[in-house]
Short mmCIF file of C-alpha atoms in Angstrom, two decimals:
data_model
loop_
_atom_site.label_atom_id
_atom_site.label_comp_id
_atom_site.label_asym_id
_atom_site.label_seq_id
_atom_site.Cartn_x
_atom_site.Cartn_y
_atom_site.Cartn_z
CA MET A 55 202.66 5.43 94.03
CA ALA A 56 201.69 8.78 92.89
CA LYS A 57 203.97 10.54 90.53
CA THR A 58 205.06 14.22 91.58
CA VAL A 59 204.35 16.73 89.00
CA PRO A 60 206.77 19.72 89.31
CA LEU A 61 205.27 23.30 89.97
CA PRO A 62 205.69 25.49 87.09
CA GLU A 63 208.44 28.05 87.53
CA SER A 64 207.07 31.35 88.11
CA THR A 65 208.16 34.13 85.37
CA PRO A 66 210.46 36.35 86.81
CA PRO A 67 209.50 40.14 86.27
CA ARG A 68 210.75 41.48 83.17
CA LEU A 69 212.87 44.92 83.87
CA LEU A 70 213.60 46.08 80.42
CA ARG A 71 210.59 47.87 79.15
CA SER A 72 210.04 49.45 75.80
CA GLU A 73 209.27 53.28 75.59
CA GLU A 74 205.59 52.53 74.55
CA GLU A 75 205.25 50.37 77.63
CA LEU A 76 207.13 53.14 79.86
CA ALA A 77 204.74 55.74 78.51
CA SER A 78 201.51 54.01 79.82
CA MET A 79 202.94 53.97 83.35
CA PRO A 80 202.42 56.41 85.93
CA VAL A 81 205.15 58.94 85.86
CA SER A 82 206.24 57.85 89.41
CA GLU A 83 206.33 54.58 88.24
CA ARG A 84 208.79 55.68 85.21
CA ILE A 85 210.73 57.26 87.28
CA ARG A 86 211.03 54.41 89.73
CA TYR A 87 211.97 52.13 86.98
CA ARG A 88 215.09 54.42 85.63
CA LEU A 89 216.25 54.09 89.46
CA VAL A 90 215.99 50.82 89.59
CA CYS A 91 217.72 49.92 86.67
CA ALA A 92 220.31 52.16 87.12
CA ASP A 93 220.73 50.63 90.74
CA LYS A 94 220.21 53.92 92.41
CA ARG A 95 219.42 54.53 95.89
CA PHE A 96 215.96 56.49 96.12
CA HIS A 97 215.49 57.42 99.75
CA ALA A 98 213.57 60.09 101.14
CA ASN A 99 216.89 62.48 101.43
CA ASP A 100 218.17 61.45 97.83
CA ASN A 101 218.31 63.62 94.83
CA ILE A 102 216.69 62.12 91.90
CA ALA A 103 216.57 64.78 89.66
CA ASP A 104 218.77 62.91 86.83
CA PHE A 105 216.06 60.50 86.39
CA VAL A 106 213.25 62.84 85.89
CA ARG A 107 212.95 63.50 82.30
CA GLU A 108 211.89 66.86 80.91
CA GLY A 109 208.22 67.78 81.11
CA GLU A 110 207.78 64.99 83.93
CA LEU A 111 207.35 67.20 87.27
CA PRO A 112 204.28 68.90 86.18
CA GLU A 113 202.61 65.37 85.41
CA LEU A 114 204.34 64.05 88.98
CA LYS A 115 202.31 67.04 90.38
CA LYS A 116 199.28 66.01 89.08
CA GLU A 117 199.56 62.26 90.40
CA VAL A 118 200.42 63.49 93.69
CA GLN A 119 197.71 65.60 93.55
CA ALA A 120 195.22 62.91 92.89
CA LYS A 121 196.72 60.61 96.07
CA LEU A 122 196.61 63.53 98.11
CA GLU A 123 192.69 64.04 97.01
CA GLU A 124 192.27 60.28 98.34
CA LEU A 125 194.14 60.85 101.55
CA LEU A 126 191.49 63.85 101.82
CA ARG A 127 188.73 61.49 101.24
CA ALA A 128 189.91 58.85 103.52
CA LEU A 129 190.21 61.66 106.52
CA VAL A 130 186.54 62.21 105.80
CA ILE A 131 186.85 65.51 104.38
CA ASP A 132 184.10 66.79 102.47
CA THR A 133 186.47 68.46 99.49
CA GLU A 134 183.34 68.96 97.33
CA SER A 135 181.48 71.41 99.58
CA ASP A 136 184.13 72.74 101.48
CA HIS A 137 185.56 75.51 100.07
CA ASN A 138 188.78 75.89 102.00
CA THR A 139 189.93 72.43 100.91
CA GLN A 140 188.53 72.50 97.54
CA GLU A 141 192.23 72.94 96.09
CA THR A 142 194.32 71.65 99.03
CA ALA A 143 195.50 68.63 97.24
CA LYS A 144 196.84 70.48 94.26
CA ARG A 145 198.50 73.60 96.54
CA VAL A 146 199.93 70.76 98.71
CA ALA A 147 201.04 68.80 95.64
CA LYS A 148 202.85 71.97 94.28
CA MET A 149 204.54 72.67 97.57
CA TYR A 150 205.96 69.34 97.82
CA ILE A 151 207.53 69.08 94.65
CA ASP A 152 208.55 72.91 94.03
CA GLU A 153 209.50 74.14 97.44
CA VAL A 154 209.38 71.99 100.61
CA PHE A 155 210.93 69.03 98.74
CA ARG A 156 212.51 70.53 96.04
CA GLY A 157 216.01 69.11 96.94
CA ARG A 158 214.53 66.02 95.59
CA PHE A 159 213.31 66.60 92.59
CA HIS A 160 215.13 69.74 91.28
CA PRO A 161 219.05 69.76 90.23
CA MET A 162 221.65 71.39 92.20
CA PRO A 163 221.84 75.36 91.52
CA SER A 164 224.60 76.58 89.51
CA VAL A 165 227.74 77.53 91.57
CA THR A 166 230.85 79.31 90.09
CA GLU A 167 233.96 78.46 91.60
CA PHE A 168 237.10 80.81 91.60
CA PRO A 169 240.49 80.10 92.59
CA ASN A 170 242.24 81.09 95.36
CA ALA A 171 244.59 83.98 93.91
CA GLU A 172 245.37 85.34 97.14
CA ARG A 173 246.09 81.93 98.78
CA LEU A 174 243.54 82.83 101.91
CA ASN A 175 244.20 80.55 104.53
CA GLU A 176 242.26 81.92 107.82
CA LEU A 177 239.31 81.13 109.49
CA MET A 178 236.06 82.23 107.66
CA ILE A 179 232.64 81.97 108.86
CA VAL A 180 229.35 81.96 107.03
CA GLY A 181 226.06 82.06 108.81
CA PRO A 182 223.44 82.21 110.22
CA ILE A 183 222.10 80.55 107.46
CA THR A 184 218.23 79.87 107.59
CA VAL A 185 217.23 76.18 107.33
CA ARG A 186 213.84 74.87 106.64
CA SER A 187 213.58 71.14 106.23
CA ALA A 188 210.91 68.65 107.26
CA CYS A 189 211.51 65.30 109.39
CA SER A 190 211.06 62.08 107.52
CA HIS A 191 209.63 60.12 109.94
CA HIS A 192 206.45 62.72 110.53
CA LEU A 193 206.67 65.09 107.72
CA CYS A 194 206.78 67.76 110.12
CA PRO A 195 208.58 70.95 109.55
CA ILE A 196 212.36 71.69 110.73
CA PHE A 197 213.42 75.12 111.16
CA GLY A 198 216.88 76.39 112.30
CA LYS A 199 220.06 78.05 111.51
CA VAL A 200 223.50 76.73 110.02
CA TRP A 201 226.86 77.97 110.32
CA ILE A 202 229.56 77.19 108.10
CA GLY A 203 233.51 77.28 109.04
CA LEU A 204 236.02 77.05 106.59
CA LEU A 205 239.70 77.01 106.58
CA PRO A 206 241.03 77.37 102.93
CA ASN A 207 244.16 76.68 101.38
CA GLU A 208 246.26 77.64 98.48
CA HIS A 209 244.47 75.15 96.41
CA SER A 210 240.97 75.74 97.53
CA ASN A 211 238.09 76.87 95.48
CA LEU A 212 236.20 80.05 96.70
CA ILE A 213 232.32 80.45 96.19
CA GLY A 214 230.30 83.03 96.24
CA LEU A 215 228.81 84.09 99.94
CA SER A 216 225.26 83.45 98.71
CA LYS A 217 225.92 80.37 97.14
CA TYR A 218 226.52 78.64 100.98
CA ALA A 219 222.80 79.42 101.25
CA ARG A 220 221.44 77.96 98.01
CA ILE A 221 223.38 75.03 98.49
CA THR A 222 222.22 74.38 101.98
CA ASP A 223 218.64 75.28 101.09
CA TRP A 224 218.97 72.59 98.22
CA ILE A 225 220.56 69.93 100.85
CA MET A 226 217.68 70.74 103.26
CA SER A 227 214.85 70.85 101.06
CA ARG A 228 213.64 67.28 101.37
CA PRO A 229 212.67 64.94 104.19
CA GLN A 230 215.37 64.01 106.56
CA ILE A 231 216.98 63.64 109.90
CA GLN A 232 219.06 66.41 110.81
CA GLU A 233 222.18 64.27 111.63
CA GLU A 234 222.25 63.01 108.16
CA ALA A 235 221.38 66.45 106.65
CA VAL A 236 224.52 68.18 107.98
CA THR A 237 226.61 65.41 107.09
CA MET A 238 225.32 65.40 103.39
CA LEU A 239 226.04 69.51 103.51
CA ALA A 240 229.67 68.79 104.90
CA ASN A 241 229.99 66.25 102.05
CA GLU A 242 228.97 68.72 99.31
CA LEU A 243 230.83 71.84 100.50
CA GLN A 244 234.00 69.40 101.02
CA GLU A 245 233.76 68.28 97.40
CA ARG A 246 233.74 71.72 96.00
CA VAL A 247 235.64 74.29 98.25
CA ARG A 248 238.44 71.51 99.11
CA PRO A 249 239.63 73.28 102.29
CA ASP A 250 241.91 72.33 105.08
CA GLY A 251 239.38 72.23 107.58
CA LEU A 252 235.36 72.44 107.38
CA ALA A 253 233.04 72.56 110.46
CA ILE A 254 229.51 72.74 110.23
CA VAL A 255 227.13 73.57 113.13
CA MET A 256 223.38 73.35 112.85
CA GLU A 257 220.85 74.27 115.49
CA ALA A 258 217.28 73.75 114.84
CA ASP A 259 213.55 73.42 116.20
CA HIS A 260 211.92 69.95 115.32
CA PHE A 261 208.10 70.35 115.28
CA CYS A 262 207.76 66.42 115.28
CA MET A 263 208.55 67.38 118.91
CA HIS A 264 206.50 70.79 119.30
CA TRP A 265 203.19 70.09 117.33
CA ARG A 266 202.99 66.14 118.51
CA GLY A 267 204.04 63.74 120.73
CA VAL A 268 205.34 65.16 123.89
CA LYS A 269 204.72 68.89 122.56
CA ASP A 270 207.90 70.05 124.02
CA THR A 271 208.11 73.64 122.54
CA ASP A 272 211.44 74.44 124.11
CA SER A 273 213.54 71.57 123.03
CA ALA A 274 215.99 72.19 120.25
CA MET A 275 218.69 70.07 118.30
CA VAL A 276 222.14 70.87 117.83
CA ASN A 277 224.82 68.84 116.19
CA SER A 278 228.07 69.53 114.33
CA VAL A 279 230.66 67.92 111.73
CA MET A 280 234.28 68.53 112.08
CA ARG A 281 236.84 67.79 109.61
CA GLY A 282 240.15 68.23 108.69
CA ALA A 283 242.02 71.11 110.85
CA PHE A 284 238.95 71.78 112.67
CA LEU A 285 239.03 67.98 113.86
CA LYS A 286 242.86 68.15 114.62
CA ASP A 287 243.37 71.27 116.25
CA PRO A 288 241.13 72.04 119.54
CA ASN A 289 242.40 75.74 119.20
CA LEU A 290 240.71 76.39 115.92
CA ARG A 291 237.74 74.32 116.93
CA ARG A 292 237.44 76.55 120.08
CA GLU A 293 237.93 79.60 118.07
CA PHE A 294 235.37 78.77 115.40
CA LEU A 295 232.45 77.78 118.35
CA SER A 296 233.24 80.71 120.50
CA LEU A 297 232.21 82.82 117.63
CA LEU A 298 228.80 81.34 116.86
CA PRO A 299 225.81 83.00 118.58
CA ARG A 300 223.55 81.01 120.40
CA LYS A 301 219.60 81.15 120.57
CA GLN A 302 218.58 83.55 123.34
CA ASP A 303 216.28 82.13 126.09
#
């Protein structure tokens, strides 16, 4: 009877790497390695700024640029003789890292919080705040408006009016779906302001519908998040919603 020879066990991938090994890896792989080691999620709408070391964003832009040059070649675009696309990969890489997906790679802007010295407890509405985001399914633009309603209490923190716009822009500047974006914004504001009630309404045009697919240019999406007093008190919710201007036909 033939003797069975056991197969050699495969060597598991080594997770821990030296700084020299990390330095030889592409910067995207170094960042991914840190995220995996920390057991941190890195979905399209996650901020990963804590895992990007100083000086790595310019390196990441160059890596993304190289990948975009490959994409343009795969699309059979002659970027060498076509003067309109010779710098396209560089421009798009910069746009992704520093602008439209900035909320992934850059930390949240500084926000100064103040105590509610006057014990304000009346409805406050901020908006409309202009929103620019991108659909994570097709990376097509999302343009819209956000309204934020707050019912503070004596223990709430107050932040400057412009900070609502800065926080909104930071959350929205990443690929995502609108439903999750509004929830993420609500979580951030709830943690910082700690109001009795928080309400957010977002109305946006999605170019994944306008530009491609059904090509319906009239459709928009409206969704909301209601928390605390806005969820429990229909009169407060009605007052907030009645004060929001709607898109005109």
